[in-house]
Coordinates of C-alpha atoms (C1' of nucleotides) in Angstrom, one line a residue:
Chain A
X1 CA 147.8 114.2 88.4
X2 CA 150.2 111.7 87.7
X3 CA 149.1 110.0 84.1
X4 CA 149.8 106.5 84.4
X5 CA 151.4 104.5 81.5
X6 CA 152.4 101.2 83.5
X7 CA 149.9 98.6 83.3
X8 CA 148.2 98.2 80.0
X9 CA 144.5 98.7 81.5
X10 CA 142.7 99.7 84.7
X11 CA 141.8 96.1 85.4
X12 CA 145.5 95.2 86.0
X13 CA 146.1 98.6 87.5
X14 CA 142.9 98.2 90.3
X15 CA 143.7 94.6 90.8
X16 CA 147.3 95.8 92.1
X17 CA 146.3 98.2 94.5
X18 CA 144.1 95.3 96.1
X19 CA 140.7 97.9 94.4
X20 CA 139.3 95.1 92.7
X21 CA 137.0 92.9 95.2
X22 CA 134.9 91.3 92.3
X23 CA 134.1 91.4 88.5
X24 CA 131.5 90.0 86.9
X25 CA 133.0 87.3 84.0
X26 CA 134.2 89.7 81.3
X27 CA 134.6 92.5 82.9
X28 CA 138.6 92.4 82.9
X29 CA 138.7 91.7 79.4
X30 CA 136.2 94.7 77.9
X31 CA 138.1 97.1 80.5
X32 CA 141.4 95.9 78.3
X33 CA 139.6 96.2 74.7
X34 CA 137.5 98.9 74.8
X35 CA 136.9 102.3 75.9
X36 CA 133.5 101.4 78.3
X37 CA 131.4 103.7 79.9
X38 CA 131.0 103.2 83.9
X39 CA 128.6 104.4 86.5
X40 CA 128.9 104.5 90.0
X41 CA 126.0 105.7 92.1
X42 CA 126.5 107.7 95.3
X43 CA 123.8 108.0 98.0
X44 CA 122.5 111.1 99.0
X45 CA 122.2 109.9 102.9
X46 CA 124.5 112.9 104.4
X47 CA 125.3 116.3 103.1
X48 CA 129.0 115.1 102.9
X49 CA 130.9 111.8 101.5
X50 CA 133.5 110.6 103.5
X51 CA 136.5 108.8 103.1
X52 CA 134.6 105.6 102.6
X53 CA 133.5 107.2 99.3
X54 CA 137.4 107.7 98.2
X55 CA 137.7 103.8 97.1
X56 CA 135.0 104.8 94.7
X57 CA 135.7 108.2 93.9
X58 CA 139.4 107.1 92.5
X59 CA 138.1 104.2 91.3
X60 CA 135.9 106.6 88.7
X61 CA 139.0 109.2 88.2
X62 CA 141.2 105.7 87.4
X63 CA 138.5 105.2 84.7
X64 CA 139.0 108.4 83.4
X65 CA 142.6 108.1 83.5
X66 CA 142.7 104.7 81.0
X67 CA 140.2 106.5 78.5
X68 CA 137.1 105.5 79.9
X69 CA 134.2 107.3 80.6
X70 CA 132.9 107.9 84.3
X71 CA 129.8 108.6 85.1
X72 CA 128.9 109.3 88.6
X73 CA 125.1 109.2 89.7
X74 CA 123.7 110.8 92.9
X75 CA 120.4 109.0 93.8
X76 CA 118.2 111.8 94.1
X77 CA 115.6 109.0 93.1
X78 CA 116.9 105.9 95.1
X79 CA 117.4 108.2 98.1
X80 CA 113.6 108.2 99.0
X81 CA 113.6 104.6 99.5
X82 CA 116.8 103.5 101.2
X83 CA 118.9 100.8 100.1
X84 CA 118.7 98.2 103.1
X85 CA 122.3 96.9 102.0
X86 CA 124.2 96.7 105.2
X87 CA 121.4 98.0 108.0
X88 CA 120.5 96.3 110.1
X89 CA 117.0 98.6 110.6
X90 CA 114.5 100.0 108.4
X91 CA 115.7 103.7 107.8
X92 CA 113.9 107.0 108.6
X93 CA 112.2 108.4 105.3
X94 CA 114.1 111.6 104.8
X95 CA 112.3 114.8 103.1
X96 CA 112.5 115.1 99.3
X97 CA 114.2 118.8 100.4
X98 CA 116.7 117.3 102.2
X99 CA 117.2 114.7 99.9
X100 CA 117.7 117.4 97.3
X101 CA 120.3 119.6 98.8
X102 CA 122.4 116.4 100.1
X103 CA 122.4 115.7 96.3
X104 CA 123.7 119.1 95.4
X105 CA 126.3 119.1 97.9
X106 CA 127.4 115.6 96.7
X107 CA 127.6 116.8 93.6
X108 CA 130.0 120.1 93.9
X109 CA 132.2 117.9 96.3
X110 CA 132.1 114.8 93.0
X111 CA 133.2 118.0 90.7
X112 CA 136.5 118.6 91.2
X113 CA 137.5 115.1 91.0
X114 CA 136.7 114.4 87.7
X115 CA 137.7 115.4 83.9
X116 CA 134.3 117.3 82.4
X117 CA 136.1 118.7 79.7
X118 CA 137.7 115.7 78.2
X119 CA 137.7 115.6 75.0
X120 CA 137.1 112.0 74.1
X121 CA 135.8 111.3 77.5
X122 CA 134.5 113.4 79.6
X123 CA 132.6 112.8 82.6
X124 CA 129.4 113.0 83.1
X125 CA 127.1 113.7 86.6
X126 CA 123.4 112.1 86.2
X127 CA 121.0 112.1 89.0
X128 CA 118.2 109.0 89.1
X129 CA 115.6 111.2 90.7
X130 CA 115.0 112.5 86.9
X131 CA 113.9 109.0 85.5
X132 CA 113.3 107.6 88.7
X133 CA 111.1 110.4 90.0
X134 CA 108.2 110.4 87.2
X135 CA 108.2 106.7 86.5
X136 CA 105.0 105.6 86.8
X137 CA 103.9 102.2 89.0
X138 CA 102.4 99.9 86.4
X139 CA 104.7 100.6 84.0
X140 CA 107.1 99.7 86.1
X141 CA 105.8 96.7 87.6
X142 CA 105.2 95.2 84.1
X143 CA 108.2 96.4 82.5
X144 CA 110.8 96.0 85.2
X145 CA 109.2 93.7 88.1
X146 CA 107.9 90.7 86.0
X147 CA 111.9 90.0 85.5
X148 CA 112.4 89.5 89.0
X149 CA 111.5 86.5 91.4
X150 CA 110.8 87.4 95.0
X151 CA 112.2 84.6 95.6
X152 CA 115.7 85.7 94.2
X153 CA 115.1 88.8 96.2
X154 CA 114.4 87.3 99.7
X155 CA 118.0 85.4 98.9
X156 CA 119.5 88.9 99.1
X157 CA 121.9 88.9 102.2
X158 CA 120.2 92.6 102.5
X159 CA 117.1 91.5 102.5
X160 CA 117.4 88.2 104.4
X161 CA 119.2 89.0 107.6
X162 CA 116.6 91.6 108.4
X163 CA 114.0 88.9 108.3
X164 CA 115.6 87.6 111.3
X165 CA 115.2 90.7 113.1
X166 CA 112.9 92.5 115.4
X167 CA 111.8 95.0 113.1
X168 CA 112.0 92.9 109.2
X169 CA 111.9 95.0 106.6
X170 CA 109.3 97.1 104.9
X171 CA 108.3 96.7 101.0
X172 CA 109.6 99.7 100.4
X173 CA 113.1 99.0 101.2
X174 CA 112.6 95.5 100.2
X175 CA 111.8 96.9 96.2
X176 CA 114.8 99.2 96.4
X177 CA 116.7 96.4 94.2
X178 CA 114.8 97.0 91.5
X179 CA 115.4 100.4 91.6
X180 CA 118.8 100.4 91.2
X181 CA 118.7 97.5 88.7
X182 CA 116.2 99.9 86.9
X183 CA 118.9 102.7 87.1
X184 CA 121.3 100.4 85.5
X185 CA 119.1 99.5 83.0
X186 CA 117.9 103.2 82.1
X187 CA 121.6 104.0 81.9
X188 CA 122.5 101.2 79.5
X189 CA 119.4 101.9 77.1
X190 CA 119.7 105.6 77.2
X191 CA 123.3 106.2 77.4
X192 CA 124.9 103.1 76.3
X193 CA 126.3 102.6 79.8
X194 CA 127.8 98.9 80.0
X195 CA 129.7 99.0 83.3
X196 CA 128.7 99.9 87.3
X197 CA 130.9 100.1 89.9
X198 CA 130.4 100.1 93.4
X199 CA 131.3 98.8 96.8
X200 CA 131.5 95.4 97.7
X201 CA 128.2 95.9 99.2
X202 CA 126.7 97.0 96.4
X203 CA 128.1 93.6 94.9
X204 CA 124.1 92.4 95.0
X205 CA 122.5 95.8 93.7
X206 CA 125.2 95.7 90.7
X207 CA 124.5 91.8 89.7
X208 CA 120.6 92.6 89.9
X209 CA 121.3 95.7 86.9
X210 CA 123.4 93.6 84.8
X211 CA 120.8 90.5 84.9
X212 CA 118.0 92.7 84.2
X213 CA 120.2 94.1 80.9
X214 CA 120.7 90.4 80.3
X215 CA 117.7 89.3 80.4
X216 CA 115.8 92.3 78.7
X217 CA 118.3 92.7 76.0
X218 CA 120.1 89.2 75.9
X219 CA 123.8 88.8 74.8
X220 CA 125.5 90.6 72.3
X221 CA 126.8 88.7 69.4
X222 CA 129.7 87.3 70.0
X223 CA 127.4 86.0 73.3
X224 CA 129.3 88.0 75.8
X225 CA 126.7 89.6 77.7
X226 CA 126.4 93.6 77.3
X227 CA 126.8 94.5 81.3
X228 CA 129.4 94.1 83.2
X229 CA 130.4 95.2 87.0
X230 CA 133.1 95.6 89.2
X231 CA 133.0 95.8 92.8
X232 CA 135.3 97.6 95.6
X233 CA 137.0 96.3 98.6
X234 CA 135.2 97.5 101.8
X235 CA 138.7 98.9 103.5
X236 CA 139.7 97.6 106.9
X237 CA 142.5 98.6 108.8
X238 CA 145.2 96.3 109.9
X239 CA 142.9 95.7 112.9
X240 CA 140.5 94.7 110.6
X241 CA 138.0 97.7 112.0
X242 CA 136.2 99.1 109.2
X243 CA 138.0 102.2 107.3
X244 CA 136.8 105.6 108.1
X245 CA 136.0 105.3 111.7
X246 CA 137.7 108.3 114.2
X247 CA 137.5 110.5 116.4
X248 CA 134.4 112.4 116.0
X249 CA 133.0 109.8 113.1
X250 CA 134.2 109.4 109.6
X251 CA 136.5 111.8 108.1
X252 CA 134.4 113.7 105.5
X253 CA 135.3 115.8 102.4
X254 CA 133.3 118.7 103.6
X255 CA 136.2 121.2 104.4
X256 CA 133.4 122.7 107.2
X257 CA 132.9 119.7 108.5
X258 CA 136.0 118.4 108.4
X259 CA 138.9 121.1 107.6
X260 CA 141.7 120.4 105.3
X261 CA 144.0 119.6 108.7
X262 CA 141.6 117.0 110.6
X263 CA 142.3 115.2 106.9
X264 CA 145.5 115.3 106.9
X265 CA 146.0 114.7 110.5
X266 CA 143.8 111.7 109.7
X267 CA 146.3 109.9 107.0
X268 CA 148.9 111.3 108.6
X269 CA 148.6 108.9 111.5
X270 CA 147.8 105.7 110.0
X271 CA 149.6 102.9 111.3
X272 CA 152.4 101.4 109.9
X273 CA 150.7 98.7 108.4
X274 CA 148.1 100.5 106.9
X275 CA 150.2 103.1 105.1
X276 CA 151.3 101.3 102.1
X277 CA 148.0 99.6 101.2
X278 CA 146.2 103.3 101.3
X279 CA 148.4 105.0 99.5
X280 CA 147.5 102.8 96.7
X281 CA 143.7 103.1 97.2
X282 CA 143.6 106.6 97.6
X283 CA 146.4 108.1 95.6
X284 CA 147.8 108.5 91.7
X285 CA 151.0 107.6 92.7
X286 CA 152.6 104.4 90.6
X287 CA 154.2 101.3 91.3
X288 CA 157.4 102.8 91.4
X289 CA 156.7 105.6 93.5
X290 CA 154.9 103.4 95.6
X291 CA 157.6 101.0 95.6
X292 CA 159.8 103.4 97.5
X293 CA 157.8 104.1 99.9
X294 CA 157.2 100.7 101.3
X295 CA 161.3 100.8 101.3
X296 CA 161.5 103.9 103.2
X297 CA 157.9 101.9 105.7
X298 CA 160.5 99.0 106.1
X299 CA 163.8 101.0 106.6
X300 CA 162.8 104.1 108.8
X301 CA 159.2 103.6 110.0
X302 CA 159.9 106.4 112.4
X303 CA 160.1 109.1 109.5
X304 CA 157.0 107.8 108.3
X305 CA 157.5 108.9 104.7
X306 CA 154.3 106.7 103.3
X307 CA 151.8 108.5 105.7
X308 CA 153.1 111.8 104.8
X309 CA 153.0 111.3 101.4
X310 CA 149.3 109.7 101.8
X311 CA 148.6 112.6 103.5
X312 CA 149.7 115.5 101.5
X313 CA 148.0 113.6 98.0
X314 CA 144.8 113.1 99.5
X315 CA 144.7 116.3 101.4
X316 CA 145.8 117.7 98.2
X317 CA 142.6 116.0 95.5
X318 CA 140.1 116.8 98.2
X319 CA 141.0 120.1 99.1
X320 CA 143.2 121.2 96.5
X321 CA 147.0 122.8 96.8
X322 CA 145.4 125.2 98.9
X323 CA 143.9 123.4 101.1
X324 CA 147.3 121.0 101.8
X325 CA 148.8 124.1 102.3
X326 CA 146.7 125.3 104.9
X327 CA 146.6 121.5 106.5
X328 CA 150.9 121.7 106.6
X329 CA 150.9 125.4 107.8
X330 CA 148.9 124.1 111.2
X331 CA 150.2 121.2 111.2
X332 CA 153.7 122.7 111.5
X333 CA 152.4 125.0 113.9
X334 CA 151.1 122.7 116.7
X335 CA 153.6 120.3 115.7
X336 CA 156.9 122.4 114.9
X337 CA 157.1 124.6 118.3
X338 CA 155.1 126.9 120.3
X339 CA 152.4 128.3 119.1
X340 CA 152.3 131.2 121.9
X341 CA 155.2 132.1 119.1
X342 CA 152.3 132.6 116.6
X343 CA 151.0 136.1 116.3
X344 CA 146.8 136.3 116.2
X345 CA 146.7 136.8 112.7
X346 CA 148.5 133.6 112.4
X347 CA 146.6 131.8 114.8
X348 CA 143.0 133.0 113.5
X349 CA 144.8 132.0 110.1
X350 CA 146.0 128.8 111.4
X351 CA 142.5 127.0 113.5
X352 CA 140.1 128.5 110.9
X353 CA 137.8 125.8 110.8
X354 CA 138.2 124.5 113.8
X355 CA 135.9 124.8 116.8
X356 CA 135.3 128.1 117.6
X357 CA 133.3 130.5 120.1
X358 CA 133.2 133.8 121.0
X359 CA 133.4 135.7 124.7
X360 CA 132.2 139.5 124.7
X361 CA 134.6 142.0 126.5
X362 CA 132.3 141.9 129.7
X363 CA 132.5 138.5 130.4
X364 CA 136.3 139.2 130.3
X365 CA 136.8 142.2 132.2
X366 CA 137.0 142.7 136.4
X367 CA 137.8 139.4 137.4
X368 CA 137.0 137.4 133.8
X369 CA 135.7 134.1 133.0
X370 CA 136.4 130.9 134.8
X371 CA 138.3 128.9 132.3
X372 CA 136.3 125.4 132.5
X373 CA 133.3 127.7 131.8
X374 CA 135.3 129.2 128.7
X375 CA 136.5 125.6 127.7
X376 CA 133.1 124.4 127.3
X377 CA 131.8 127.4 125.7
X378 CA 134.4 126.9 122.9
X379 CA 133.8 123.3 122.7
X380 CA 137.1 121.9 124.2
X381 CA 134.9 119.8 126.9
X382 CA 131.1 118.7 127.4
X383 CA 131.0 119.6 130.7
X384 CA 132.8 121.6 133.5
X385 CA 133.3 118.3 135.2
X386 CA 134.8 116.6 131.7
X387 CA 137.3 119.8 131.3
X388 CA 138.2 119.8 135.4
X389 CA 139.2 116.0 134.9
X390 CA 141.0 116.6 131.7
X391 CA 142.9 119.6 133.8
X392 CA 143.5 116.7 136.5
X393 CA 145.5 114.7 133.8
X394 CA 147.2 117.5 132.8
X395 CA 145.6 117.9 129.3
X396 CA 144.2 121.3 129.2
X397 CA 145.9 124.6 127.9
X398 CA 145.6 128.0 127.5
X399 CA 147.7 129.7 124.8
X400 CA 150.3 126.8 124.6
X401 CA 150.5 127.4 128.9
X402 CA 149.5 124.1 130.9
X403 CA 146.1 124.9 132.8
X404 CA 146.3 123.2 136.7
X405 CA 143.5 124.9 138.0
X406 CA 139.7 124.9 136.6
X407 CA 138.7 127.9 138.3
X408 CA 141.7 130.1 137.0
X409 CA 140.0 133.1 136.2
X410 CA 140.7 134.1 132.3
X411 CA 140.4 138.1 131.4
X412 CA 140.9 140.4 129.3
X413 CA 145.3 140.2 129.9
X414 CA 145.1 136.8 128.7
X415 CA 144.0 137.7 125.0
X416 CA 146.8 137.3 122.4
X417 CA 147.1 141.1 121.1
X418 CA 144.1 141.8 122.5
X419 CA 141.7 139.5 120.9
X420 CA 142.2 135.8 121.1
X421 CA 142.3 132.7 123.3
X422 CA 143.6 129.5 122.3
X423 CA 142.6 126.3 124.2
X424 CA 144.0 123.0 123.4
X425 CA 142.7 119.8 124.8
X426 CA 145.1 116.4 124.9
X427 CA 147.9 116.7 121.9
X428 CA 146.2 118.2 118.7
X429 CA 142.9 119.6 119.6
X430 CA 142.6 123.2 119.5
X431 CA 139.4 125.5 119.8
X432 CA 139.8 129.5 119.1
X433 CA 138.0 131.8 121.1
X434 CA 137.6 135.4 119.6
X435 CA 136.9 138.6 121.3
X436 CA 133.2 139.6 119.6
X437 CA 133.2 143.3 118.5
Chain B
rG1 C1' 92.1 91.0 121.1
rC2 C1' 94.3 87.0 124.5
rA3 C1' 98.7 85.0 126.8
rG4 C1' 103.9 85.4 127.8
rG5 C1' 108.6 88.3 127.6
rG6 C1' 111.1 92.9 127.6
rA7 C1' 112.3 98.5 128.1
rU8 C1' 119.0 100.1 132.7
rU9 C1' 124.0 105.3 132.1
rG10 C1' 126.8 106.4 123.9
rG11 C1' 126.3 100.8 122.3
rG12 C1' 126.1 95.8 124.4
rG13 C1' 124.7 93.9 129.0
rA14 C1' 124.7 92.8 134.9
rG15 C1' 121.7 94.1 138.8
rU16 C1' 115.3 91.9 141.7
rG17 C1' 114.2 96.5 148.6
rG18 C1' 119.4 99.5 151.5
rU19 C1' 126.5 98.3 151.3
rU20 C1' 124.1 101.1 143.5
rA21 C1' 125.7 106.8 140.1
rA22 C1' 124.6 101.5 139.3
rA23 C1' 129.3 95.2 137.8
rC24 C1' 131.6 93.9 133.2
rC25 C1' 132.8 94.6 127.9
rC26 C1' 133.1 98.0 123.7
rA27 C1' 133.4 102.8 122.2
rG28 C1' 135.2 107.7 123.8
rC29 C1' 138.6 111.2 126.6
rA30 C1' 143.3 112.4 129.1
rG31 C1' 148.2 110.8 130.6
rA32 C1' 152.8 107.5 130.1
rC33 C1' 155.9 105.1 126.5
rU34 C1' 156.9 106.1 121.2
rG35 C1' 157.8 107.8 115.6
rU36 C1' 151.8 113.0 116.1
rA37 C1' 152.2 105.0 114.6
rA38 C1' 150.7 100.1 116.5
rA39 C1' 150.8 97.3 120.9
rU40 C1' 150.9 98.1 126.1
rC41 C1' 150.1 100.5 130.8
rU42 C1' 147.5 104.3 134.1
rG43 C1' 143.4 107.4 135.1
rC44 C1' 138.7 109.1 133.7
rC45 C1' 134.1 108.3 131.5
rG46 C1' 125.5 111.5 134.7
rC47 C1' 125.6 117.0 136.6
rU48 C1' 127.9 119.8 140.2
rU49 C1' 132.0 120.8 144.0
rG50 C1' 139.0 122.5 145.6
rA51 C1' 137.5 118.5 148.5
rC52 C1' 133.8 116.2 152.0
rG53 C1' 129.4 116.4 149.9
rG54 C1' 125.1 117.8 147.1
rC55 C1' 121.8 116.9 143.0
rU56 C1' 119.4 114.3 138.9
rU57 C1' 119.1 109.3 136.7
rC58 C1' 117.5 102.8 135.3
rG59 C1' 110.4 103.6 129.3
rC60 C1' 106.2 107.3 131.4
rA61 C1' 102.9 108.5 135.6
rG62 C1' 101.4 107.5 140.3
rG63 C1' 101.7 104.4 144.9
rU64 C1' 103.7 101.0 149.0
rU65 C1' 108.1 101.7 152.2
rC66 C1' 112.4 104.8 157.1
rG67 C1' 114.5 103.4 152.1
rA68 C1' 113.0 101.3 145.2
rA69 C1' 116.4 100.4 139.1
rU70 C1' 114.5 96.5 142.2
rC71 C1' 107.5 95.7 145.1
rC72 C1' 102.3 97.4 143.5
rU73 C1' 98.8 100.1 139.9
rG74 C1' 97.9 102.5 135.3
rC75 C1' 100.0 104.0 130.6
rU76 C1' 103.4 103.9 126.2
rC77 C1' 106.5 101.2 123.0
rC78 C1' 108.8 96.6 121.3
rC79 C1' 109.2 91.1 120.9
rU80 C1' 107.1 86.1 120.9
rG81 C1' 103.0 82.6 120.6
rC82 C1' 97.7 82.2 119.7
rA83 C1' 93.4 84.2 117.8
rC84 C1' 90.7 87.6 114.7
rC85 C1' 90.5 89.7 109.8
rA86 C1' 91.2 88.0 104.9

RNA sequence: GCAGGGAUUGGGGAGUGGUUAAACCCAGCAGACUGUAAAUCUGCCGCUUGACGGCUUCGCAGGUUCGAAUCCUGCUCCCUGCACCA
């Protein structure tokens, strides 16, 4: 972690790497005199964040890194109702279980990120589903809901555009607001938390917690009020497509479900014009550092200096050195030369994580297997048809060998040492198939 | 409940008796070019076959017909009015 002594406050440091979308009036100014105490709340939808989460994530280490205090929150509580913010249909209750481990995964991947053994400020992990969980209704509804209009809440873009549509919106979704401004609220009176972060589509979910601090608790008393937020970007790439979408969905920091090397790949080939602006969302890296790199963009595109280096420092906070080393080791493996070079150690080594299947000696000895048969068992096509058309346009292989012919027969003299088979579909996709015992 | 409209291949959306595995767009996949980029271009994009072809698809179930995604009947779900309830 690169410490970072060049701009006086995270404000001014966010605002230059294009992280700061919004801020309520104030904001700026108590990140620059004081030491604050953020949340930022994570939903417990998948069992995974993705890399739509990293604006966040760094935005919370950044925190940490000027003195203040982060505090991330995984809605084990808000996830049984849904926030309606950007969907466009009501969402399918999931079960409390479900909603339970998707917390705890969230949380071990939010771990690593973050400082808990600071001495002045530590981090801190909270999950809603503790207050949120055993508040009772008519406490609530006298407590939280007389502060809110319905008619402020129908103005909610999340709320109104699904009035237009086929299937509007339920009340449970529809009182999700005042959850989270509840959460916000809980937070500030229990832990003295003054600050939430969050996307820009959170913008409306953040603004509803600091107006129900304001209005419960007033201004302090120099009459600045006593909550403040700050919103995130939503990223877009240079074609203005939202950030995060792929091959195969999202990126996500779950090494299983995404290995260290589909990450890297990933960063690795963002364009040109998208380089620059990530490296300074997702990384630690200064302005000088940074500075350089959008040199070297300019100078030598072809070397691509800026999505290496995006590469290897994200790789690097999600997975670890570890991890980056494993993502570089493939990569220079598929990328470098052969890999019919590599020894099946190396290989297994090398595509751990990646798709995999397993053939038993039968199927492989007399004759063998027919290799569209083998390429669909192992994942590297949907159907025979989808890997006999791939074969067509020449995009199919066999240990690092060009396949022509879908019904090549693949036996037991094809195994590298004896145990493995390597298929690669198109440039970088590789699937292992192993020998079962 | 009544009346009207709708349900098509991942998404959007054509198609109203055969020439339709089903236009077109998006997404996706492969190839070329390149810098493992962008843009562009080419091919593919239900299952199966070396190919000809075969098979299964247009909400569900039946029927009419030589032949149906297209016509009829019933059912399910959705939308829009009206009504009922309050």
């Amino acid at each position: 972690m690169t410490t970072n002594p060049e701009f006086t406050n995270v404000a001014e440091d966010l605002e230059w790497r294009g992280a700061l979308f919004d801020a309520t009036p104030g904001a700026a100014h108590a990140l620059a005199t004081e030491k604050i105490r953020c949340y930022n709340g994570f939903d417990p939808t998948a069992s995974s964040l993705h890399i739509g989460n990293l604006v966040a994530i760094m935005g919370l280490v950044r925190l940490q890194q000027y003195g203040h205090t982060p505090i991330a929150l995984v809605g084990g509580g808000t996830g049984m109702i849904g926030d309606p913010s950007g969907r466009s249909n009501e969402r399918t209750l999931m079960s409390v279980a479900e909603i339970d481990d998707n917390v705890e995964a969230i949380r071990l991947q939010l771990e690593p990120f973050l400082d808990f053994k600071a001495k002045s400020n530590p981090a801190r992990m909270v999950n809603n589903a503790d207050w949120l969980r055993t508040t009772e209704l008519l406490p609530f509804l006298r407590d939280v809901g007389k502060h809110f209009t319905v008619n402020t809440m129908m103005g909610r873009d999340s709320v109104k555009d699904r009035f237009g549509r086929d299937n509007g919106i339920s009340f449970t979704e529809f009182s999700y607001q005042l959850l989270q401004a509840y959460d916000f609220l809980t937070l500030f009176e229990r832990d003295h938390v003054g600050f939430q972060a969050g996307g820009s589509d959170q913008w409306g979910n953040i603004l509803g917690g600091v107006d129900l601090i304001r209005r419960i608790h007033g201004a302090d008393s120099a009459g600045r009020p006593r909550a403040h937020g700050i919103a995130y970007p939503l990223v877009v790439d240079s074609n203005g497509e939202k950030f995060g979408k792929s091959i195969g969905g999202a990126p996500t920091l779950d090494p299983g479900q995404t290995s260290p090397y589909k990450l890297y790949q990933y960063f690795l080939n963002v364009s040109d014009a998208d380089a620059v602006p990530y490296v300074k969302l997702f990384t630690l890296l200064n302005q000088v550092q940074i500075g350089g790199l959008a040199e070297a963009v300019t100078a030598e595109p072809q070397k691509r200096e800026a999505q290496k280096t995006l590469a290897e420092e994200v790789t690097r906070t999600v997975h670890g050195q570890g991890g980056l080393n494993q993502a570089l080791k493939i990569t220079q493996a598929f990328f470098g030369g052969d890999i019919s070079a590599l020894t099946a150690d190396e290989m297994e080594d090398v595509l751990e994580g990646s798709s995999m299947a397993e053939v038993s000696r039968n199927q492989l000895s007399g004759d063998g297997i027919r290799f569209s048969e083998l390429a669909v068992n192992a994942g590297a096509g949907k159907s025979g048809g989808d890997v006999r058309r791939t074969i067509e346009q020449g995009g199919m292989y066999l240990n690092g060998e060009q396949i022509s012919d879908a019904g090549r027969m693949v036996s037991t003299e094809d195994l590298v040492e004896g145990r493995l088979l390597v298929i690669r579909r198109g440039r970088k996709n590789y699937s292992l198939v192993k020998l079962a015992d």
